[in-house]
Short mmCIF file of C-alpha atoms in Angstrom, two decimals:
data_model
loop_
_atom_site.label_atom_id
_atom_site.label_comp_id
_atom_site.label_asym_id
_atom_site.label_seq_id
_atom_site.Cartn_x
_atom_site.Cartn_y
_atom_site.Cartn_z
CA UNK A 1 17.57 37.18 -19.54
CA UNK A 2 14.04 37.65 -19.56
CA UNK A 3 13.53 34.26 -21.60
CA UNK A 4 15.92 32.81 -18.88
CA UNK A 5 13.46 33.93 -16.22
CA UNK A 6 10.70 32.45 -18.06
CA UNK A 7 12.33 29.28 -18.76
CA UNK A 8 13.33 28.74 -14.41
CA UNK A 9 9.62 30.11 -13.69
CA UNK A 10 7.97 27.06 -16.10
CA UNK A 11 10.35 24.61 -14.73
CA UNK A 12 10.11 25.49 -12.05
CA UNK A 13 5.53 25.08 -12.32
CA UNK A 14 6.27 21.74 -14.31
CA UNK A 15 8.66 20.18 -11.45
CA UNK A 16 5.90 21.18 -8.82
CA UNK A 17 2.92 19.65 -11.23
CA UNK A 18 4.47 16.89 -11.14
CA UNK A 19 4.71 16.45 -7.55
CA UNK A 20 1.63 15.38 -5.55
CA UNK A 21 2.11 14.91 -1.65
CA UNK A 22 0.81 11.23 -0.11
CA UNK A 23 -0.89 13.12 3.31
CA UNK A 24 -1.00 11.01 6.30
CA UNK A 25 -4.51 11.37 8.48
CA UNK A 26 -5.88 9.77 11.39
CA UNK A 27 -6.60 6.00 10.34
CA UNK A 28 -10.27 4.78 9.51
CA UNK A 29 -10.09 2.16 12.28
CA UNK A 30 -8.39 5.08 14.68
CA UNK A 31 -11.86 6.66 14.20
CA UNK A 32 -14.00 4.39 15.33
CA UNK A 33 -11.81 3.33 17.69
CA UNK A 34 -12.75 6.56 18.84
CA UNK A 35 -15.90 6.09 18.91
CA UNK A 36 -15.69 3.25 20.98
CA UNK A 37 -15.99 0.87 18.47
CA UNK A 38 -13.28 -1.79 18.40
CA UNK A 39 -13.68 -3.36 14.74
CA UNK A 40 -12.29 -7.08 14.93
CA UNK A 41 -9.21 -8.43 12.91
CA UNK A 42 -8.87 -8.95 9.31
CA UNK A 43 -6.86 -10.69 7.62
CA UNK A 44 -4.70 -8.31 5.13
CA UNK A 45 -4.34 -11.28 2.83
CA UNK A 46 -8.27 -11.61 1.83
CA UNK A 47 -7.73 -9.16 -0.91
CA UNK A 48 -4.71 -11.52 -2.67
CA UNK A 49 -7.63 -15.46 -2.57
CA UNK A 50 -9.09 -14.52 -5.91
CA UNK A 51 -6.13 -14.96 -6.64
CA UNK A 52 -4.49 -17.68 -4.48
CA UNK A 53 -7.78 -20.00 -5.41
CA UNK A 54 -7.95 -19.25 -9.25
CA UNK A 55 -7.05 -22.10 -11.61
CA UNK A 56 -4.32 -19.51 -12.31
CA UNK A 57 -1.42 -20.16 -10.19
CA UNK A 58 8.42 10.72 -19.35
CA UNK A 59 9.06 10.83 -15.27
CA UNK A 60 7.17 11.80 -12.75
CA UNK A 61 6.62 11.88 -9.00
CA UNK A 62 3.29 12.64 -6.81
CA UNK A 63 3.43 13.09 -2.98
CA UNK A 64 1.82 11.23 -1.20
CA UNK A 65 -0.61 11.82 2.03
CA UNK A 66 0.41 10.39 4.80
CA UNK A 67 -2.70 9.47 6.49
CA UNK A 68 -1.51 7.89 9.97
CA UNK A 69 -3.21 5.65 11.85
CA UNK A 70 -1.35 5.53 15.77
CA UNK A 71 -3.93 4.28 17.77
CA UNK A 72 -6.00 2.20 15.54
CA UNK A 73 -5.11 -1.82 16.32
CA UNK A 74 -3.94 -3.11 13.60
CA UNK A 75 -2.67 0.27 12.32
CA UNK A 76 -4.24 1.59 9.58
CA UNK A 77 -1.80 3.63 8.31
CA UNK A 78 -2.78 4.78 4.32
CA UNK A 79 -0.84 6.64 1.58
CA UNK A 80 -2.98 7.85 -0.91
CA UNK A 81 -2.42 11.37 -3.62
CA UNK A 82 -4.16 13.34 -5.70
CA UNK A 83 -4.95 11.84 -9.89
CA UNK A 84 -7.81 13.48 -12.18
CA UNK A 85 -10.10 11.69 -14.75
CA UNK A 86 -11.69 13.34 -17.01
CA UNK A 87 -12.86 16.00 -19.39
CA UNK A 88 -12.58 18.22 -17.79
CA UNK A 89 -10.76 16.71 -15.27
CA UNK A 90 -11.81 16.35 -12.48
CA UNK A 91 -9.37 15.31 -8.97
CA UNK A 92 -9.67 11.98 -6.55
CA UNK A 93 -7.48 11.83 -3.20
CA UNK A 94 -6.46 7.44 -4.66
CA UNK A 95 -5.05 4.72 -2.86
CA UNK A 96 -2.07 3.56 -4.20
CA UNK A 97 -1.61 -0.27 -4.16
CA UNK A 98 1.10 -2.37 -5.07
CA UNK A 99 -0.83 -5.02 -3.93
CA UNK A 100 -3.96 -5.19 -6.55
CA UNK A 101 -4.35 -3.93 -10.18
CA UNK A 102 -7.41 -2.30 -10.70
CA UNK A 103 -8.15 1.59 -11.03
CA UNK A 104 -11.47 2.83 -9.55
CA UNK A 105 -13.02 5.45 -7.64
CA UNK A 106 -16.25 6.09 -6.03
CA UNK A 107 -18.78 7.24 -8.65
CA UNK A 108 -22.28 8.52 -9.13
CA UNK A 109 -23.60 5.08 -10.38
CA UNK A 110 -23.47 4.40 -6.10
CA UNK A 111 -25.59 6.10 -3.34
CA UNK A 112 -24.75 4.19 -0.62
CA UNK A 113 -23.06 6.67 2.17
CA UNK A 114 -19.58 5.15 1.89
CA UNK A 115 -20.14 6.93 -2.10
CA UNK A 116 -21.79 10.38 -1.05
CA UNK A 117 -19.68 11.36 1.60
CA UNK A 118 -16.62 11.04 -1.32
CA UNK A 119 -15.93 12.56 -3.95
CA UNK A 120 -17.90 10.74 -6.86
CA UNK A 121 -16.91 10.50 -10.36
CA UNK A 122 -19.75 11.55 -12.92
CA UNK A 123 -19.06 9.74 -16.28
CA UNK A 124 -22.09 12.22 -17.43
CA UNK A 125 -19.79 15.37 -17.44
CA UNK A 126 -16.87 14.71 -18.97
CA UNK A 127 -16.68 14.56 -22.77
CA UNK A 128 -14.19 12.04 -22.66
CA UNK A 129 -16.01 8.78 -21.19
CA UNK A 130 -17.03 5.31 -22.76
CA UNK A 131 -18.26 2.27 -21.53
CA UNK A 132 -19.05 -1.59 -22.25
CA UNK A 133 -21.08 -2.03 -19.37
CA UNK A 134 -18.50 -4.75 -17.83
CA UNK A 135 -19.18 -5.29 -14.19
CA UNK A 136 -16.81 -6.39 -11.64
CA UNK A 137 -16.00 -7.35 -8.08
CA UNK A 138 -13.02 -5.45 -6.27
CA UNK A 139 -12.43 -7.79 -3.18
CA UNK A 140 -9.82 -5.98 -0.42
CA UNK A 141 -8.37 -7.13 3.13
CA UNK A 142 -10.20 -4.65 4.68
CA UNK A 143 -13.65 -4.58 2.63
CA UNK A 144 -15.47 -5.07 -0.56
CA UNK A 145 -16.79 -3.45 -3.55
CA UNK A 146 -19.15 -3.78 -7.47
CA UNK A 147 -17.98 -1.85 -10.36
CA UNK A 148 -18.99 -1.04 -13.87
CA UNK A 149 -15.40 -0.49 -15.85
CA UNK A 150 -15.91 2.65 -18.35
CA UNK A 151 -12.63 4.56 -20.53
CA UNK A 152 -11.56 7.99 -19.54
CA UNK A 153 -8.39 10.04 -19.15
CA UNK A 154 -6.12 9.76 -16.45
CA UNK A 155 -3.46 11.79 -15.32
CA UNK A 156 -1.42 10.33 -12.53
CA UNK A 157 2.07 12.52 -11.26
CA UNK A 158 1.62 15.04 -14.45
CA UNK A 159 1.66 11.41 -17.13
CA UNK A 160 -2.02 11.60 -18.70
CA UNK A 161 -3.10 7.88 -19.85
CA UNK A 162 -5.29 8.60 -22.97
CA UNK A 163 -8.38 6.08 -22.66
CA UNK A 164 -7.87 4.58 -19.43
CA UNK A 165 -9.42 1.50 -18.00
CA UNK A 166 -11.23 2.20 -14.43
CA UNK A 167 -14.39 1.39 -12.06
CA UNK A 168 -16.99 3.59 -11.30
CA UNK A 169 -18.31 2.25 -7.97
CA UNK A 170 -21.18 0.89 -8.12
CA UNK A 171 -21.84 -0.62 -4.15
CA UNK A 172 -19.55 -0.41 -1.41
CA UNK A 173 -21.35 -1.83 1.44
CA UNK A 174 -18.17 -2.07 3.88
CA UNK A 175 -18.68 0.83 7.40
CA UNK A 176 -14.93 1.16 6.53
CA UNK A 177 -14.82 2.48 2.55
CA UNK A 178 -16.90 5.52 4.32
CA UNK A 179 -13.99 6.23 6.90
CA UNK A 180 -11.01 5.76 4.37
CA UNK A 181 -10.00 9.74 3.65
CA UNK A 182 -9.69 8.30 -0.31
CA UNK A 183 -11.64 8.20 -3.05
CA UNK A 184 -10.58 5.14 -4.61
CA UNK A 185 -7.52 3.02 -5.12
CA UNK A 186 -5.04 2.82 -7.94
CA UNK A 187 -3.98 -0.52 -8.00
CA UNK A 188 0.52 -1.23 -9.23
CA UNK A 189 0.60 -4.60 -9.25
CA UNK A 190 0.92 -7.16 -12.61
CA UNK A 191 -1.91 -7.03 -15.33
CA UNK A 192 -2.30 -11.10 -14.60
CA UNK A 193 -4.62 -10.55 -11.38
CA UNK A 194 -6.44 -7.90 -12.89
CA UNK A 195 -10.56 -7.91 -12.43
CA UNK A 196 -12.81 -7.77 -15.47
CA UNK A 197 -8.75 -8.54 -17.19
CA UNK A 198 -8.66 -4.16 -17.29
CA UNK A 199 -5.15 -2.81 -18.02
CA UNK A 200 -3.46 -1.48 -15.09
CA UNK A 201 -2.93 2.35 -15.28
CA UNK A 202 1.27 0.87 -14.60
CA UNK A 203 0.64 -0.96 -18.14
CA UNK A 204 -0.80 1.37 -20.26
CA UNK A 205 2.02 3.95 -19.36
CA UNK A 206 4.76 0.84 -20.65
CA UNK A 207 2.60 0.18 -23.71
CA UNK A 208 2.58 3.63 -24.68
CA UNK A 209 5.97 4.56 -24.17
CA UNK A 210 5.48 7.10 -21.38
CA UNK A 211 8.55 6.53 -19.02
CA UNK A 212 11.82 6.63 -19.67
CA UNK A 213 12.39 3.64 -17.45
CA UNK A 214 9.42 0.99 -16.94
CA UNK A 215 9.60 1.21 -13.32
CA UNK A 216 8.46 3.39 -9.72
CA UNK A 217 9.53 4.39 -6.44
CA UNK A 218 7.88 4.60 -3.27
CA UNK A 219 9.14 6.29 -0.08
CA UNK A 220 6.68 6.35 2.88
CA UNK A 221 7.53 9.00 5.32
CA UNK A 222 7.51 7.88 8.92
CA UNK A 223 5.78 9.19 12.02
CA UNK A 224 2.84 10.83 10.64
CA UNK A 225 5.35 13.48 8.86
CA UNK A 226 4.82 14.56 4.98
CA UNK A 227 6.83 14.24 1.98
CA UNK A 228 5.66 10.32 1.06
CA UNK A 229 6.25 9.86 -2.94
CA UNK A 230 5.27 8.08 -5.46
CA UNK A 231 7.69 8.52 -8.89
CA UNK A 232 7.05 7.12 -12.10
CA UNK A 233 9.79 6.41 -14.38
CA UNK A 234 13.26 7.25 -11.93
CA UNK A 235 13.94 6.50 -8.50
CA UNK A 236 14.65 9.77 -6.35
CA UNK A 237 18.46 9.61 -5.21
CA UNK A 238 17.13 12.48 -2.17
CA UNK A 239 15.13 9.02 -0.55
CA UNK A 240 17.27 6.93 -0.08
CA UNK A 241 20.89 6.49 1.12
CA UNK A 242 23.52 3.89 0.42
CA UNK A 243 22.95 1.33 -3.14
CA UNK A 244 19.91 -0.43 -3.85
CA UNK A 245 19.56 -3.88 -3.49
CA UNK A 246 17.35 -6.12 -5.92
CA UNK A 247 15.62 -9.56 -5.47
CA UNK A 248 13.79 -11.04 -8.35
CA UNK A 249 9.85 -11.37 -8.51
CA UNK A 250 9.03 -14.93 -8.11
CA UNK A 251 5.19 -14.80 -9.26
CA UNK A 252 4.40 -12.49 -11.95
CA UNK A 253 1.40 -11.44 -9.80
CA UNK A 254 0.94 -9.52 -6.71
CA UNK A 255 5.08 -8.17 -6.67
CA UNK A 256 5.75 -11.60 -4.97
CA UNK A 257 9.99 -12.09 -4.24
CA UNK A 258 12.03 -14.72 -2.00
CA UNK A 259 13.05 -14.37 1.88
CA UNK A 260 16.20 -16.26 2.94
CA UNK A 261 15.70 -15.99 6.64
CA UNK A 262 14.17 -13.89 9.40
CA UNK A 263 16.14 -13.03 12.56
CA UNK A 264 15.40 -12.13 15.99
CA UNK A 265 17.88 -10.04 17.91
CA UNK A 266 20.19 -11.42 15.35
CA UNK A 267 19.38 -15.13 15.83
CA UNK A 268 18.32 -17.52 13.22
CA UNK A 269 14.34 -18.23 13.76
CA UNK A 270 15.24 -21.28 10.45
CA UNK A 271 11.37 -20.72 9.74
CA UNK A 272 12.18 -20.03 6.38
CA UNK A 273 16.02 -22.16 6.01
CA UNK A 274 13.38 -23.99 3.20
CA UNK A 275 12.76 -20.42 1.60
CA UNK A 276 9.67 -17.79 2.21
CA UNK A 277 7.59 -15.75 -0.04
CA UNK A 278 6.74 -12.36 0.72
CA UNK A 279 4.85 -9.84 -0.97
CA UNK A 280 5.29 -6.01 -0.99
CA UNK A 281 1.99 -4.31 -0.31
CA UNK A 282 2.04 -0.60 -0.12
CA UNK A 283 -0.98 -1.11 0.85
CA UNK A 284 -1.22 -3.02 3.85
CA UNK A 285 -0.36 -0.90 7.21
CA UNK A 286 1.06 -3.57 8.68
CA UNK A 287 3.74 -6.59 8.26
CA UNK A 288 1.84 -9.81 8.54
CA UNK A 289 3.89 -13.01 9.27
CA UNK A 290 2.21 -16.50 8.47
CA UNK A 291 0.63 -17.41 11.72
CA UNK A 292 1.90 -20.64 12.22
CA UNK A 293 5.36 -18.38 13.69
CA UNK A 294 2.82 -15.65 15.28
CA UNK A 295 2.79 -17.33 18.44
CA UNK A 296 6.79 -17.80 18.50
CA UNK A 297 7.47 -13.91 17.31
CA UNK A 298 5.41 -12.46 19.75
CA UNK A 299 7.15 -14.25 22.90
CA UNK A 300 10.44 -13.31 21.39
CA UNK A 301 9.13 -10.04 21.25
CA UNK A 302 7.76 -10.55 25.05
CA UNK A 303 4.53 -8.81 23.89
CA UNK A 304 0.98 -9.96 25.72
CA UNK A 305 -2.55 -10.73 23.73
CA UNK A 306 -5.55 -8.05 24.99
CA UNK A 307 -9.58 -8.61 24.84
CA UNK A 308 -9.52 -7.43 21.62
CA UNK A 309 -6.58 -10.06 20.11
CA UNK A 310 -4.21 -7.46 19.57
CA UNK A 311 -0.70 -8.07 21.09
CA UNK A 312 0.61 -5.33 23.85
CA UNK A 313 4.24 -4.34 25.19
CA UNK A 314 5.03 -2.59 28.23
CA UNK A 315 5.55 1.27 26.37
CA UNK A 316 8.51 1.91 29.02
CA UNK A 317 10.07 -0.46 27.70
CA UNK A 318 9.43 -0.37 23.98
CA UNK A 319 13.31 0.91 23.93
CA UNK A 320 14.37 -2.70 24.93
CA UNK A 321 12.63 -4.70 22.67
CA UNK A 322 14.68 -6.54 19.72
CA UNK A 323 15.01 -6.23 16.22
CA UNK A 324 14.34 -8.59 13.86
CA UNK A 325 15.40 -9.16 10.12
CA UNK A 326 14.19 -10.50 7.37
CA UNK A 327 16.54 -11.58 4.83
CA UNK A 328 16.50 -11.14 1.37
CA UNK A 329 18.74 -12.18 -1.80
CA UNK A 330 21.54 -11.97 0.90
CA UNK A 331 20.83 -9.25 2.43
CA UNK A 332 19.59 -8.16 5.85
CA UNK A 333 17.02 -6.08 6.17
CA UNK A 334 16.69 -4.46 10.22
CA UNK A 335 13.20 -3.52 11.84
CA UNK A 336 13.89 -1.81 15.15
CA UNK A 337 10.81 -1.44 17.74
CA UNK A 338 10.56 1.70 16.51
CA UNK A 339 9.41 0.54 13.12
CA UNK A 340 6.85 -2.70 14.25
CA UNK A 341 5.88 -0.38 17.87
CA UNK A 342 2.37 1.97 17.03
CA UNK A 343 1.24 4.28 19.92
CA UNK A 344 -1.79 5.32 20.67
CA UNK A 345 -4.26 7.26 23.48
CA UNK A 346 -6.98 5.68 24.80
CA UNK A 347 -9.43 7.48 27.85
CA UNK A 348 -5.78 9.74 28.16
CA UNK A 349 -4.29 6.50 28.53
CA UNK A 350 -0.99 5.66 26.59
CA UNK A 351 -1.14 2.29 24.73
CA UNK A 352 2.18 0.18 22.81
CA UNK A 353 0.56 -2.07 20.58
CA UNK A 354 3.15 -4.74 18.37
CA UNK A 355 2.21 -3.97 14.31
CA UNK A 356 2.27 -7.30 13.06
CA UNK A 357 -0.33 -9.26 12.71
CA UNK A 358 -1.13 -13.48 11.39
CA UNK A 359 -2.28 -14.45 7.72
CA UNK A 360 -3.39 -17.40 6.88
CA UNK A 361 -2.66 -17.25 3.28
CA UNK A 362 -1.18 -21.03 2.23
CA UNK A 363 2.28 -22.01 1.69
CA UNK A 364 3.41 -20.99 -1.91
CA UNK A 365 5.80 -23.85 -3.19
CA UNK A 366 5.36 -25.31 0.37
CA UNK A 367 7.22 -21.96 1.04
CA UNK A 368 5.16 -19.84 4.05
CA UNK A 369 3.87 -16.48 3.08
CA UNK A 370 4.33 -12.81 4.68
CA UNK A 371 3.06 -9.47 3.43
CA UNK A 372 5.79 -6.30 3.99
CA UNK A 373 3.47 -3.92 4.54
CA UNK A 374 4.33 0.05 5.19
CA UNK A 375 5.83 -0.91 8.65
CA UNK A 376 8.63 -2.62 6.14
CA UNK A 377 7.88 0.18 3.35
CA UNK A 378 8.73 3.00 6.14
CA UNK A 379 11.91 1.80 5.94
CA UNK A 380 12.85 0.74 2.87
CA UNK A 381 12.63 3.00 -0.31
CA UNK A 382 11.35 0.53 -2.98
CA UNK A 383 11.56 0.31 -6.43
CA UNK A 384 9.66 -1.97 -8.24
CA UNK A 385 11.21 -2.50 -11.93
CA UNK A 386 9.02 -4.10 -14.53
CA UNK A 387 11.49 -4.40 -17.14
CA UNK A 388 13.75 -6.62 -15.24
CA UNK A 389 10.67 -8.27 -12.80
CA UNK A 390 12.19 -7.47 -10.05
CA UNK A 391 12.46 -5.17 -6.47
CA UNK A 392 14.56 -3.19 -5.27
CA UNK A 393 14.83 -2.23 -0.99
CA UNK A 394 16.99 0.84 0.02
CA UNK A 395 17.76 2.23 3.41
CA UNK A 396 15.27 5.25 3.54
CA UNK A 397 16.33 8.53 4.41
#
């Protein structure tokens, strides 16, 4: 009987170690707003421009922290969790981002306040660190930074990846990184867009045969609740209901897919009659709409623009707002008002903003480009299948 108890205890411990929660807190923009600072809108698609303007056309689960920004506009909810780097291992909170491919963390090489206010990696304190001194530049929609590439042991969701290349930040000039609750970003897109040709974490897992299936999946919790999850090598059937609907990746850069149609209250707009493209991006808090359609969409919703350029609605009317839907590979994925309306409070007053913003990326093959960020991904469990180059969506529980 003792051996059975020991086995069960070890199994429970192993399960616990393989599940790291994704927390949700106030967002960067929320904290700045409470201090009376209104940041101008920054197109989340800016981080995609280096690609679009270039000449290139075992299993484990990590519980993710749900960092909610219900007061920010645009809302800056982000989902991040713990990884470890080095020997002995040091823990870092990283944003898990399907819209980029590099892993980087704050480091002792960086002396800006954005770095020193976070946990910093010190290469002198790891016996397994090495580097060739290569430097890289990493642009994101909310800021950019410079880093030097190094190699060390990385553990994600209980999966050990030896000699993983990652960036050690050397300069972070943006105020937004100062307010960030995470210490770095772990990119999960394709290697073709990785700065410095650094091999992404997922690709090293695949090359080393560390996964029982070459896929990962996200469950993003709603309403500032905890329980978000990133799974490697498996899907968690307890996080969705019904079936998973699959759609092919249309470009092996970001997780880019096709959109067949867009409806407002079950009425087809015709905006994607010739096809649209979308990037599925856990690192973008909002749903972004091609700029040429935004005015029409906001009129359909009944939103009005305020002095800061934000689209607002009457909070007493949110239940009466239309459902919007995207058609992907013949399946309609609906977003009710509760999905795209964010509520925040300022000076004792309640405000309701539409969490849909414009993007100005050029069309892909003459097809308008959307970004399916957290507004969409909180409603739908998402699976990213590298073996078959496809994305799956199922209704989240």
